[in-house]
Coordinates of N, CA and C in Angstrom, one line a residue:
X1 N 0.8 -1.2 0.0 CA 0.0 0.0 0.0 C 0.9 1.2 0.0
X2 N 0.5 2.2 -0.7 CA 1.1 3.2 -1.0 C 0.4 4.7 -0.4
X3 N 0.7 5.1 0.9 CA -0.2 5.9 1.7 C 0.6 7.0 2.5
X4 N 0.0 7.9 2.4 CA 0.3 9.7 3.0 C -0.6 9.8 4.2
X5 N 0.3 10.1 5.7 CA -1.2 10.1 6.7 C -2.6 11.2 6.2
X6 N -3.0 10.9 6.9 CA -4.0 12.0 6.5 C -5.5 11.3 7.4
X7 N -6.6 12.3 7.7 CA -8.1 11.8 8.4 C -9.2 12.1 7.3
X8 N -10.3 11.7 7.6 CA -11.4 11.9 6.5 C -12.1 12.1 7.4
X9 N -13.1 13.3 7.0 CA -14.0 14.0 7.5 C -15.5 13.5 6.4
X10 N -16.7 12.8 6.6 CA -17.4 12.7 6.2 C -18.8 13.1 6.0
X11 N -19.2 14.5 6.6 CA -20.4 15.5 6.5 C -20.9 15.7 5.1
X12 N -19.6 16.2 4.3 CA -20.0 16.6 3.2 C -20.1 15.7 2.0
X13 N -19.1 14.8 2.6 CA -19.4 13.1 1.6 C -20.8 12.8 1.3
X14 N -21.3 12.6 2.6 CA -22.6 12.1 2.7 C -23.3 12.7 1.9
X15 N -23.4 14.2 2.7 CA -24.3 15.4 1.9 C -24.8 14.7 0.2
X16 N -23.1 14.7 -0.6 CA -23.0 14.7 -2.0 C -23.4 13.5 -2.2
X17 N -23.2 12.4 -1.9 CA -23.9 10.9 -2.0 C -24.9 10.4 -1.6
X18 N -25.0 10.9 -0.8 CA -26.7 10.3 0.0 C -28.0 11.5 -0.6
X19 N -28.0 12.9 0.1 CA -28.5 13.6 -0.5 C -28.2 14.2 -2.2
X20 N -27.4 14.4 -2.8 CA -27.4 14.1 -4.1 C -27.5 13.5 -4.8
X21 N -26.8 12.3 -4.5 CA -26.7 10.9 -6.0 C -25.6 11.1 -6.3
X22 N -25.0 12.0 -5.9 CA -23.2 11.9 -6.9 C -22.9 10.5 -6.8
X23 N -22.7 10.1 -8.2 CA -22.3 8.4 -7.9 C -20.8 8.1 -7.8
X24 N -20.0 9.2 -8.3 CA -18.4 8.9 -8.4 C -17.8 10.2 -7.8
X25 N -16.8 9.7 -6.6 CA -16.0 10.5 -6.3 C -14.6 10.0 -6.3
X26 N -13.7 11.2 -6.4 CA -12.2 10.9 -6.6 C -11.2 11.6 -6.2
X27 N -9.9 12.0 -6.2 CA -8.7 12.7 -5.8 C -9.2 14.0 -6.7
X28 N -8.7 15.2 -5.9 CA -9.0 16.1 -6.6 C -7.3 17.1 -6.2
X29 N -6.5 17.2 -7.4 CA -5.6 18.0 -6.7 C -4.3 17.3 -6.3
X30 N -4.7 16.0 -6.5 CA -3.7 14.5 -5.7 C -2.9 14.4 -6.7
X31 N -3.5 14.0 -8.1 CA -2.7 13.4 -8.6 C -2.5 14.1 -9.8
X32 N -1.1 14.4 -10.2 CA -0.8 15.1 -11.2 C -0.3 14.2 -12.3
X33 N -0.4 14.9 -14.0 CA -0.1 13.7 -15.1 C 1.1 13.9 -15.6
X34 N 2.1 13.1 -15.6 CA 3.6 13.7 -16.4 C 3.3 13.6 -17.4
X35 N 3.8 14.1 -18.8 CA 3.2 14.6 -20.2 C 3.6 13.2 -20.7
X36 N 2.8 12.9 -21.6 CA 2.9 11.1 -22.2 C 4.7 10.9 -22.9
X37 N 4.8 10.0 -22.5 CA 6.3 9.4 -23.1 C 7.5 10.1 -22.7
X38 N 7.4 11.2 -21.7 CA 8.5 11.8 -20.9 C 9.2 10.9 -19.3
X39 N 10.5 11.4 -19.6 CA 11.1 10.2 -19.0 C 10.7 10.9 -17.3
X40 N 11.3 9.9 -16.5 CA 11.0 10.5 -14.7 C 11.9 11.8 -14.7
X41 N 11.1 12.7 -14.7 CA 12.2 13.6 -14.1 C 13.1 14.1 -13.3
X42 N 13.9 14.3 -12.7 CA 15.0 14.5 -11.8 C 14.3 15.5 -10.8
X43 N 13.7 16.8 -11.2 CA 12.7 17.6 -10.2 C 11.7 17.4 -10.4
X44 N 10.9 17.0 -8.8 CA 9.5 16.9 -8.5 C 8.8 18.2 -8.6
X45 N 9.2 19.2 -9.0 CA 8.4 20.4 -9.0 C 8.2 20.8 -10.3
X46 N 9.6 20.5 -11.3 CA 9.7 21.4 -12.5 C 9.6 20.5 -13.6
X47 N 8.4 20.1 -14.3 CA 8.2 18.8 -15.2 C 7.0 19.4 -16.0
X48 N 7.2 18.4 -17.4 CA 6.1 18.9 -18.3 C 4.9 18.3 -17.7
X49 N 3.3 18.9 -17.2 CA 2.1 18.1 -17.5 C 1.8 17.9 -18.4
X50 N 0.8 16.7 -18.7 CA -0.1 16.2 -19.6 C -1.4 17.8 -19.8
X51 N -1.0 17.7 -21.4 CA -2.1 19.1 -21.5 C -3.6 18.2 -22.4
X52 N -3.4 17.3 -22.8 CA -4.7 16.1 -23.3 C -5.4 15.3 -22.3
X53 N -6.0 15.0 -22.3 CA -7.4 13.8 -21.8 C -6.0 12.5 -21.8
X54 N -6.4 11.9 -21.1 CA -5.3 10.5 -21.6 C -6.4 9.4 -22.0
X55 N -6.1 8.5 -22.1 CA -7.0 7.5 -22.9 C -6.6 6.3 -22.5
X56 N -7.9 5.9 -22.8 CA -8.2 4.2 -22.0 C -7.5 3.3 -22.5
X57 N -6.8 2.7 -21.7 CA -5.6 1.7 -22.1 C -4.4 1.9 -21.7
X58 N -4.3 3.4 -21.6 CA -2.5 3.6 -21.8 C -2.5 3.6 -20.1
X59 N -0.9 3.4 -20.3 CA -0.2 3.3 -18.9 C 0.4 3.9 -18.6
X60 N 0.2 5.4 -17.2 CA 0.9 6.6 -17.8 C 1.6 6.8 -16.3
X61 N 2.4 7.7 -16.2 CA 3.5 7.9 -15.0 C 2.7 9.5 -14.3
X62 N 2.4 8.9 -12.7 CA 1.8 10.2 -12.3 C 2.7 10.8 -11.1
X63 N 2.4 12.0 -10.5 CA 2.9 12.1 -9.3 C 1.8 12.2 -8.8
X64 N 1.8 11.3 -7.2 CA 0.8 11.6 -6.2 C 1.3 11.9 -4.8
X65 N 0.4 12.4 -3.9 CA 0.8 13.0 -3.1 C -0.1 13.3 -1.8
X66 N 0.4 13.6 -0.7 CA -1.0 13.2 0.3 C -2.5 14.0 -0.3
X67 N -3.5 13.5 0.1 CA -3.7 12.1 0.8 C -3.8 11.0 0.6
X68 N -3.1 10.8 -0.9 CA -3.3 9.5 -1.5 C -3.2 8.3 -0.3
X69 N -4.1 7.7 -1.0 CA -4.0 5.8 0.0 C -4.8 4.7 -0.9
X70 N -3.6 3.9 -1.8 CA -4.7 3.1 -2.5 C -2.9 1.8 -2.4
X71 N -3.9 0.5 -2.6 CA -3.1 -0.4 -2.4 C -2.7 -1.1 -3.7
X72 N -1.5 -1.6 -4.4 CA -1.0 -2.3 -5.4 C -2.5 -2.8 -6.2
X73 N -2.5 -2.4 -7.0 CA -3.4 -2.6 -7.9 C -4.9 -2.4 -8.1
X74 N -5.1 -1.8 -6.9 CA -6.7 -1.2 -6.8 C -6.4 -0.1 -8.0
X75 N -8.1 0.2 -7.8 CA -8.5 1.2 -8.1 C -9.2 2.5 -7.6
X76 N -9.6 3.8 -8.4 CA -9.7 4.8 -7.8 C -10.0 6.2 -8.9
X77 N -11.0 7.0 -8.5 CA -11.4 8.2 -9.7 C -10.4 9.2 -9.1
X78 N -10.1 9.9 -10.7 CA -9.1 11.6 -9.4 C -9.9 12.7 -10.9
X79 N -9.8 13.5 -10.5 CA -9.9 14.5 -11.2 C -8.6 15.0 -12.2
X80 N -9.1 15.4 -13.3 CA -7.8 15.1 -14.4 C -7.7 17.0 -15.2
X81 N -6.8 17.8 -14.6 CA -6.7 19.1 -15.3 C -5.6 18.9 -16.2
X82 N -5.4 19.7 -16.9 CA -4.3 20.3 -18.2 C -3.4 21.2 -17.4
X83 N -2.3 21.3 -17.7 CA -0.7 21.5 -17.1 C -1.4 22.5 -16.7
X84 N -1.6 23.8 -17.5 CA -2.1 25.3 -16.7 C -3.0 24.9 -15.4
X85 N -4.3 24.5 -15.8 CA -5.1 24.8 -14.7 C -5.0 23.6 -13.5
X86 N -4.2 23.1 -13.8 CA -3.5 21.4 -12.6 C -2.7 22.8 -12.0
X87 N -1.6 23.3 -12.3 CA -1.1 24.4 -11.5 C -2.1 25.7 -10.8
X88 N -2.6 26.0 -11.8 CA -3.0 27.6 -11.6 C -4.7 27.5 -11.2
X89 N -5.0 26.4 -11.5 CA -6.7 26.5 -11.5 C -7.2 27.1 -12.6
X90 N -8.6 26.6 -12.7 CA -9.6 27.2 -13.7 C -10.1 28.6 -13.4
X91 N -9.9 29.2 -12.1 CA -9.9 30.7 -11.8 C -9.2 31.3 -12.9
X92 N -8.0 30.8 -13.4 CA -6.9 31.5 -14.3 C -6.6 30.9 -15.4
X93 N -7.3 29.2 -15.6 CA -7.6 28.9 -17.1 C -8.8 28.7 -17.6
X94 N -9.8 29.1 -17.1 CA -11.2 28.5 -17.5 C -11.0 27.6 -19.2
X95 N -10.3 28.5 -19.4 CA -10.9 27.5 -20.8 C -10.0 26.2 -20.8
X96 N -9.4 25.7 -20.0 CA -9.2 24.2 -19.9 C -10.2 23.3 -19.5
X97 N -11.8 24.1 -19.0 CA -12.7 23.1 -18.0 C -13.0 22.3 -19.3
X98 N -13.2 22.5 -20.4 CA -13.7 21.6 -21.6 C -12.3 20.5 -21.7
X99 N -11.3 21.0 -21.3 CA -10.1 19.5 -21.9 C -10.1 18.8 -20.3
X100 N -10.7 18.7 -19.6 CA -11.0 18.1 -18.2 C -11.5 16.9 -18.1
X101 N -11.1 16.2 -17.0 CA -12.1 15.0 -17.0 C -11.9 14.3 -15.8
X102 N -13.0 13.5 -15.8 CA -12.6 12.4 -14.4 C -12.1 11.1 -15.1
X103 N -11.0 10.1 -14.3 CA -10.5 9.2 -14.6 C -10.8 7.8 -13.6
X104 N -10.5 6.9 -14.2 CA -10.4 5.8 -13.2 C -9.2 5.5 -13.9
X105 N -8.7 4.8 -12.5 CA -7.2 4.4 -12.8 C -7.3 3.1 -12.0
X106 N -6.2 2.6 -12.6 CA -5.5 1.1 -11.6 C -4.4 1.7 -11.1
X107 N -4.1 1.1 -10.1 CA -2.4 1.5 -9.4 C -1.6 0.3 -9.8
X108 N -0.7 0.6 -11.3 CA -0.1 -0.7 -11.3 C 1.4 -0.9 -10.7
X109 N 2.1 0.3 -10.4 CA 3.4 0.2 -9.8 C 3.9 1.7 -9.3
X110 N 5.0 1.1 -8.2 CA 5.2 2.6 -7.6 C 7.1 2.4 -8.1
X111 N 7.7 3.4 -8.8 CA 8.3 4.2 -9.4 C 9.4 4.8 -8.7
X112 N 9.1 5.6 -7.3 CA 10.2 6.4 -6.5 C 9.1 7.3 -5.7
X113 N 9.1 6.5 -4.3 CA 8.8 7.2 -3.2 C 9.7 7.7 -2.0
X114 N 8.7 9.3 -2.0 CA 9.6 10.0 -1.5 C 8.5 10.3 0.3
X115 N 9.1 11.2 0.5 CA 8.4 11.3 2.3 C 7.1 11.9 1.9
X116 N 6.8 13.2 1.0 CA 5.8 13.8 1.1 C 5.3 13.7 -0.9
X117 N 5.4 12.6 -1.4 CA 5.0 12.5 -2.6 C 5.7 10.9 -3.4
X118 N 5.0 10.7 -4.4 CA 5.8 9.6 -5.7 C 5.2 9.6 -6.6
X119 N 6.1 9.1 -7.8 CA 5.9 8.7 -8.5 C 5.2 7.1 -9.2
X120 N 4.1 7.2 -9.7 CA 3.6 5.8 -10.2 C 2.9 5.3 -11.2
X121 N 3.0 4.4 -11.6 CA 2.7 4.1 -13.0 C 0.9 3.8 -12.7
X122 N 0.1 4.2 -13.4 CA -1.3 3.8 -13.6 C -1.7 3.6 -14.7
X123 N -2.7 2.6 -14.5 CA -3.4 2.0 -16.6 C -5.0 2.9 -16.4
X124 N -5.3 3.1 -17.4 CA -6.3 4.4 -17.5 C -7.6 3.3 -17.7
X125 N -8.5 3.1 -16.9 CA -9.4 2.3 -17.2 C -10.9 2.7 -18.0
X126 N -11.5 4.3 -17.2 CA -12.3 5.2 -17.8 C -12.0 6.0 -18.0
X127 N -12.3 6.9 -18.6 CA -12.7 8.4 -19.0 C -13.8 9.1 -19.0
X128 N -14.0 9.9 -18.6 CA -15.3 11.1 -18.6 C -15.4 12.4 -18.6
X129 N -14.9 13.1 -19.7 CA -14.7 14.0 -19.9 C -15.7 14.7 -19.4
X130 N -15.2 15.9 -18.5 CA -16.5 17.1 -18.0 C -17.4 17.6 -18.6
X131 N -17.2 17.8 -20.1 CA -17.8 18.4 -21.3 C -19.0 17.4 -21.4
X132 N -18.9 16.2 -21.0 CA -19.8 15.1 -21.4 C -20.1 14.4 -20.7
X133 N -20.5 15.1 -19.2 CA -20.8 14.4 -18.0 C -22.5 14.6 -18.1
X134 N -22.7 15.4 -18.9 CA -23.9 15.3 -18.9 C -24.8 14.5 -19.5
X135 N -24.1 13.9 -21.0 CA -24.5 13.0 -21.7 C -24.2 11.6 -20.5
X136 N -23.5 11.5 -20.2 CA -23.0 9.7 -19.3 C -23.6 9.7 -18.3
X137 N -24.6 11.0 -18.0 CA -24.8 10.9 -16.2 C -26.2 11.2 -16.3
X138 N -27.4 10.5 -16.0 CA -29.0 11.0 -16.3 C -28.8 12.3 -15.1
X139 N -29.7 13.3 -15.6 CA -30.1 14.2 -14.6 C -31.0 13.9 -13.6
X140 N -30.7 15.1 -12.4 CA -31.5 14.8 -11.3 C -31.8 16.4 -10.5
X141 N -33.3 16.3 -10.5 CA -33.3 17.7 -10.1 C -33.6 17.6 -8.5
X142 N -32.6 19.0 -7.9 CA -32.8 19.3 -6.8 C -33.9 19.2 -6.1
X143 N -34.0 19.4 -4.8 CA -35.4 19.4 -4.0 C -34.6 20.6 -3.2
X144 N -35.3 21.4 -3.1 CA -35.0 22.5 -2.0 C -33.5 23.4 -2.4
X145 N -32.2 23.4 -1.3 CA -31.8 24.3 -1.9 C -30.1 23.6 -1.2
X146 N -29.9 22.5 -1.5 CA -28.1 21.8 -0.7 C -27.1 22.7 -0.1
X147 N -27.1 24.3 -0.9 CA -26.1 25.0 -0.1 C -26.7 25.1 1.6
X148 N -27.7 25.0 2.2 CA -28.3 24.7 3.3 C -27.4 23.9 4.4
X149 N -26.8 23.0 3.9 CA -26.0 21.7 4.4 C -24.3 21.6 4.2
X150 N -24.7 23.0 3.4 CA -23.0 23.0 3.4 C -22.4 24.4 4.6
X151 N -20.7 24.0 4.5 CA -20.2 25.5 5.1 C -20.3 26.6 4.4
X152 N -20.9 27.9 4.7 CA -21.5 28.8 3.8 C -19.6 29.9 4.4
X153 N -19.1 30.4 3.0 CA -17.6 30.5 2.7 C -17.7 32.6 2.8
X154 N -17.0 33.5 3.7 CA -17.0 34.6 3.1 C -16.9 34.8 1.6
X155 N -15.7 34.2 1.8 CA -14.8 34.7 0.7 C -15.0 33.3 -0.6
X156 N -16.2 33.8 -1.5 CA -16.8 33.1 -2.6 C -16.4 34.2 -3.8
X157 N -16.2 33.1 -4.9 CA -16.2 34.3 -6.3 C -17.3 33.1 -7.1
X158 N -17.3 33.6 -8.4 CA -17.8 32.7 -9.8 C -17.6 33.4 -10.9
X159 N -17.6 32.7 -11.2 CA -16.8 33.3 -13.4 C -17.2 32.5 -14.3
X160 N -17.6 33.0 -15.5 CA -18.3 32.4 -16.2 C -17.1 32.5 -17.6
X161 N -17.1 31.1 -18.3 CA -16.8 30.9 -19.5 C -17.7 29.9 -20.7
X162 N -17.9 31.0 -21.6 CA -19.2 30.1 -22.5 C -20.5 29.5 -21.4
X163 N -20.2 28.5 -21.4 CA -21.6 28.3 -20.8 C -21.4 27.6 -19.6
X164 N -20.0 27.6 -19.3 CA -19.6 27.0 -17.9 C -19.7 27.9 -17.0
X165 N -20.2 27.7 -15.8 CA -19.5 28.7 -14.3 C -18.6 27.6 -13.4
X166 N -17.7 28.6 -12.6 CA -17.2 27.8 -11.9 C -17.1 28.9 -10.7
X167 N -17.7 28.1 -9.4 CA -17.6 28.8 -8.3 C -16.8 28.5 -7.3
X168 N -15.6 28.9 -6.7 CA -15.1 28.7 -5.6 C -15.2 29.9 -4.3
X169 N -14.8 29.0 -2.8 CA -14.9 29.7 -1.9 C -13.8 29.1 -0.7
X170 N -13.2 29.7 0.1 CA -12.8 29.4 1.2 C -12.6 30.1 2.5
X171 N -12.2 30.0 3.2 CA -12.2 30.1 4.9 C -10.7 30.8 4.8
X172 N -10.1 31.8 4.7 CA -8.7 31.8 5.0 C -7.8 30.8 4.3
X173 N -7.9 29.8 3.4 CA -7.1 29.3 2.9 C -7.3 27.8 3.7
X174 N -8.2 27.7 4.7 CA -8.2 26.8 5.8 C -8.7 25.5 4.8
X175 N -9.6 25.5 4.5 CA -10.8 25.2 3.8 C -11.4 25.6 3.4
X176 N -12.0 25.1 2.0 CA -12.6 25.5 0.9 C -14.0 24.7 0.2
X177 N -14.5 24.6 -1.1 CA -15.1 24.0 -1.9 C -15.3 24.7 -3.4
X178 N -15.9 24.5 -4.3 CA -15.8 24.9 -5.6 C -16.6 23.7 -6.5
X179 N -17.5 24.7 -7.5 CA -18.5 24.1 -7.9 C -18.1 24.6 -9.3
X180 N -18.9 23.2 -10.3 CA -18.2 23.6 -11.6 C -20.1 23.0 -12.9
X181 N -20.7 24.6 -13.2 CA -21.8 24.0 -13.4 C -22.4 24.3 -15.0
X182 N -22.6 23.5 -15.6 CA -23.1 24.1 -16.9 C -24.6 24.4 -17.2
X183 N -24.2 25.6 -17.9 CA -25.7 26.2 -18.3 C -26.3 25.2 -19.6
X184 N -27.6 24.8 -19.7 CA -28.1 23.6 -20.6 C -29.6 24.1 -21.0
X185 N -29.8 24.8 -21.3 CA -31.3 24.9 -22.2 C -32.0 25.5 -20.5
X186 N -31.3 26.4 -20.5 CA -32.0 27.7 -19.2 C -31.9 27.0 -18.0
X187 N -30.9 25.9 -17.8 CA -30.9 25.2 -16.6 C -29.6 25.2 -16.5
X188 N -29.5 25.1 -15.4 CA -28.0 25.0 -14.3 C -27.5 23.4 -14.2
X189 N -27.2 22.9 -14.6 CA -26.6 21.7 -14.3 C -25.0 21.5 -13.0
X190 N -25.6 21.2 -12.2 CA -24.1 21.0 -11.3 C -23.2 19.8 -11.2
X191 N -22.4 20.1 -12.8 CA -21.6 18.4 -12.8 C -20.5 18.1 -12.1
X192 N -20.0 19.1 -11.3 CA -18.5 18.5 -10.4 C -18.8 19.6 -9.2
X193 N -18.1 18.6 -8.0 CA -18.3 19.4 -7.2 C -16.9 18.8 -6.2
X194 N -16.1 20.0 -5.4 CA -14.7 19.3 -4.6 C -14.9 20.3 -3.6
X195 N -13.5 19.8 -2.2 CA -13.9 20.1 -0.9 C -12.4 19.8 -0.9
X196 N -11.8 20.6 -0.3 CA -10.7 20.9 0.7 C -9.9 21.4 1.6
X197 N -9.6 20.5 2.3 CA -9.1 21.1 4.0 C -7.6 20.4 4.2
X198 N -7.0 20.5 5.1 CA -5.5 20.2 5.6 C -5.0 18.7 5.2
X199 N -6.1 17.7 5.5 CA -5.9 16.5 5.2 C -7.0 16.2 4.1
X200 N -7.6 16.3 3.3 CA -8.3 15.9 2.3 C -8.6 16.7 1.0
X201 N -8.8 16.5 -0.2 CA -8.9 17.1 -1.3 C -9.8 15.7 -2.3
X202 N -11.1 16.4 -2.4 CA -12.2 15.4 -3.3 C -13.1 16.1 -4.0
X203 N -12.8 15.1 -4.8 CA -13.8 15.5 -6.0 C -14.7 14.8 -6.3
X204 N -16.2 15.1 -6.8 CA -17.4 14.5 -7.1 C -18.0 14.5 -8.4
X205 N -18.3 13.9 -9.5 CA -19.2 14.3 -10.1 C -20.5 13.9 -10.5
X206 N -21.7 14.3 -11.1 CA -23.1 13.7 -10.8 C -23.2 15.0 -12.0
X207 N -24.9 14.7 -12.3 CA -25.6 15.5 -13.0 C -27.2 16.3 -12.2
X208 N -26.9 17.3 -11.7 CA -28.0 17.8 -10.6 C -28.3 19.1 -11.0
X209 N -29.5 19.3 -11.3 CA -29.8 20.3 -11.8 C -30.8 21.2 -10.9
X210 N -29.7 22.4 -10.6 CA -30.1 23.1 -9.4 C -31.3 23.9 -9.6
X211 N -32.0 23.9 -8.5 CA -32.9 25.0 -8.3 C -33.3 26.5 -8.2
X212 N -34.3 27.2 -8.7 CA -33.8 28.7 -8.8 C -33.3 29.1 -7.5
X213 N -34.1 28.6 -6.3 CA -32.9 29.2 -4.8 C -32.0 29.0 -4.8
X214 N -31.5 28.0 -5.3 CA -30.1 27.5 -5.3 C -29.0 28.7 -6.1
X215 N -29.9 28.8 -7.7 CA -29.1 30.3 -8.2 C -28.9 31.1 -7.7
X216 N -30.0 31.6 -6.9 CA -30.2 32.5 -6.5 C -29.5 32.9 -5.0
X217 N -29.0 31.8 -4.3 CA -28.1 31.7 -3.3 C -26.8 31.6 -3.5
X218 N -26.4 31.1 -5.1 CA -25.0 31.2 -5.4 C -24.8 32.9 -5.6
X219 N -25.6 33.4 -6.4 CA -25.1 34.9 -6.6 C -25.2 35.8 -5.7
X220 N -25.8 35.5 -4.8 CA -26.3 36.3 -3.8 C -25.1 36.7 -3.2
X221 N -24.0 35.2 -2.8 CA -23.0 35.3 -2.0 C -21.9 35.7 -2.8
X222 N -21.8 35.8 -3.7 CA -20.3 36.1 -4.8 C -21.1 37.5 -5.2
X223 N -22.3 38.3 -4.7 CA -22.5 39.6 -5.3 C -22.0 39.6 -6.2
X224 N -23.0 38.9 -7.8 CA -22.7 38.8 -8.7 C -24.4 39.0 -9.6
X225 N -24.8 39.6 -10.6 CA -26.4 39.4 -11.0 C -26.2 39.5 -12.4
X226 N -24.4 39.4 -13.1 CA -24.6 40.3 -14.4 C -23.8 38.5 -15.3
X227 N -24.3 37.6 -14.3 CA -23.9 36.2 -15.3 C -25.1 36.0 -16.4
X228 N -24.6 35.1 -17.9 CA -25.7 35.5 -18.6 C -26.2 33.4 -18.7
X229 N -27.3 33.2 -18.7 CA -27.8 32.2 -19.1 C -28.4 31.7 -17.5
X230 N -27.9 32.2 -16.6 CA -28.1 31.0 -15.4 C -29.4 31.7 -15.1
X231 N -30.9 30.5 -14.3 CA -31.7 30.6 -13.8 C -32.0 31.4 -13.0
X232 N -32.7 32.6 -12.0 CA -32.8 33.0 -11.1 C -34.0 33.2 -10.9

């Protein structure tokens, strides 16, 4: 087993799975992609990412890092960004949310472990591109209004690109969350949703198509009214 300490906190799990349906959750932030057919690099900081989707079948070299915890050959979903926004976030690349995706992987080998990270080889078993989470994932409409059940963040923004928003928020840096939702024929669809704190970083995604309180409670708190497509 290949494991970083770390605790799990389960409030908001539940929230997303029991009260949502989110059927798949995964590493969000954990695991980074070395760019295909590049050798191990010598610096763990300064390496090319993967700026493509990777694809089912191949066997590709990652770095992971707490909180990972998965054993020789299991499996596991992580959230999959492009070199910019794996660094910088979609705050600063939005337009990478379309080259994005959730993955399932195998853990087929560990590579070079170090105290606070390693390197390891994984085989790509799914793919699901964000862009097309809506087609793979039947919808499900809200009842009432979920931000209710979550930690409500001062410090929230949202930005809109084409027809994506993406909202984040956090506490001082303490902890956070961030919501990533597409506009769909005058509807809000909320396909990914992540949470992190000191020891954990996750990501969700599902197809939930939020309520007008619900819009109406995102903008409210990002003092925002001039997004164009979303419900209110």
């Amino acid at each position: 087993m290949l494991t970083f300490p770390f605790s799990r906190e389960k409030h908001c799990r539940d929230v997303l799975t029991n009260y949502l349906g989110f059927i798949y959750q995964g590493y969000d932030s954990v695991v980074q992609w070395l760019e295909y057919a590049e050798k191990l690099p010598l610096d763990n900081h300064i390496w090319p990412r993967e700026m493509d989707i990777p694809s089912v079948g191949q066997v590709r070299m990652v770095l992971v890092e707490k909180p990972f915890n998965q054993q020789l050959n299991g499996e596991f979903w992580t959230l999959f960004q492009p070199g910019y926004s794996c660094l910088n976030g979609w705050e600063d690349y939005p337009q990478e949310i379309i080259s994005s995706a959730f993955i399932h992987c195998q853990f087929v080998s560990s590579v070079s472990v170090a105290e606070r990270c390693a390197w390891i080889e994984v085989k790509v078993m799914d793919v699901i591109p964000l862009a097309k989470v809506e087609q793979a994932i039947a919808p499900e409409h809200e009842v009432g209004c979920f931000l209710d059940k979550l930690y409500c963040f001062d410090d929230s923004h949202i930005i809109q690109y084409q027809d994506w928003l993406y909202y984040y928020g956090n506490d001082q840096s303490n902890l956070g969350n961030w919501m990533l939702i597409q506009l769909i024929s005058h509807q809000a669809h909320l396909i990914a949703f992540g949470e992190w704190d000191f020891d954990r970083r996750t990501a969700y995604i599902g197809n939930l198509i939020l309520s007008p309180l619900t819009c109406d409670t995102l903008l409210s708190r990002c003092n925002r009214t001039d997004l164009i497509g979303l419900t209110t």
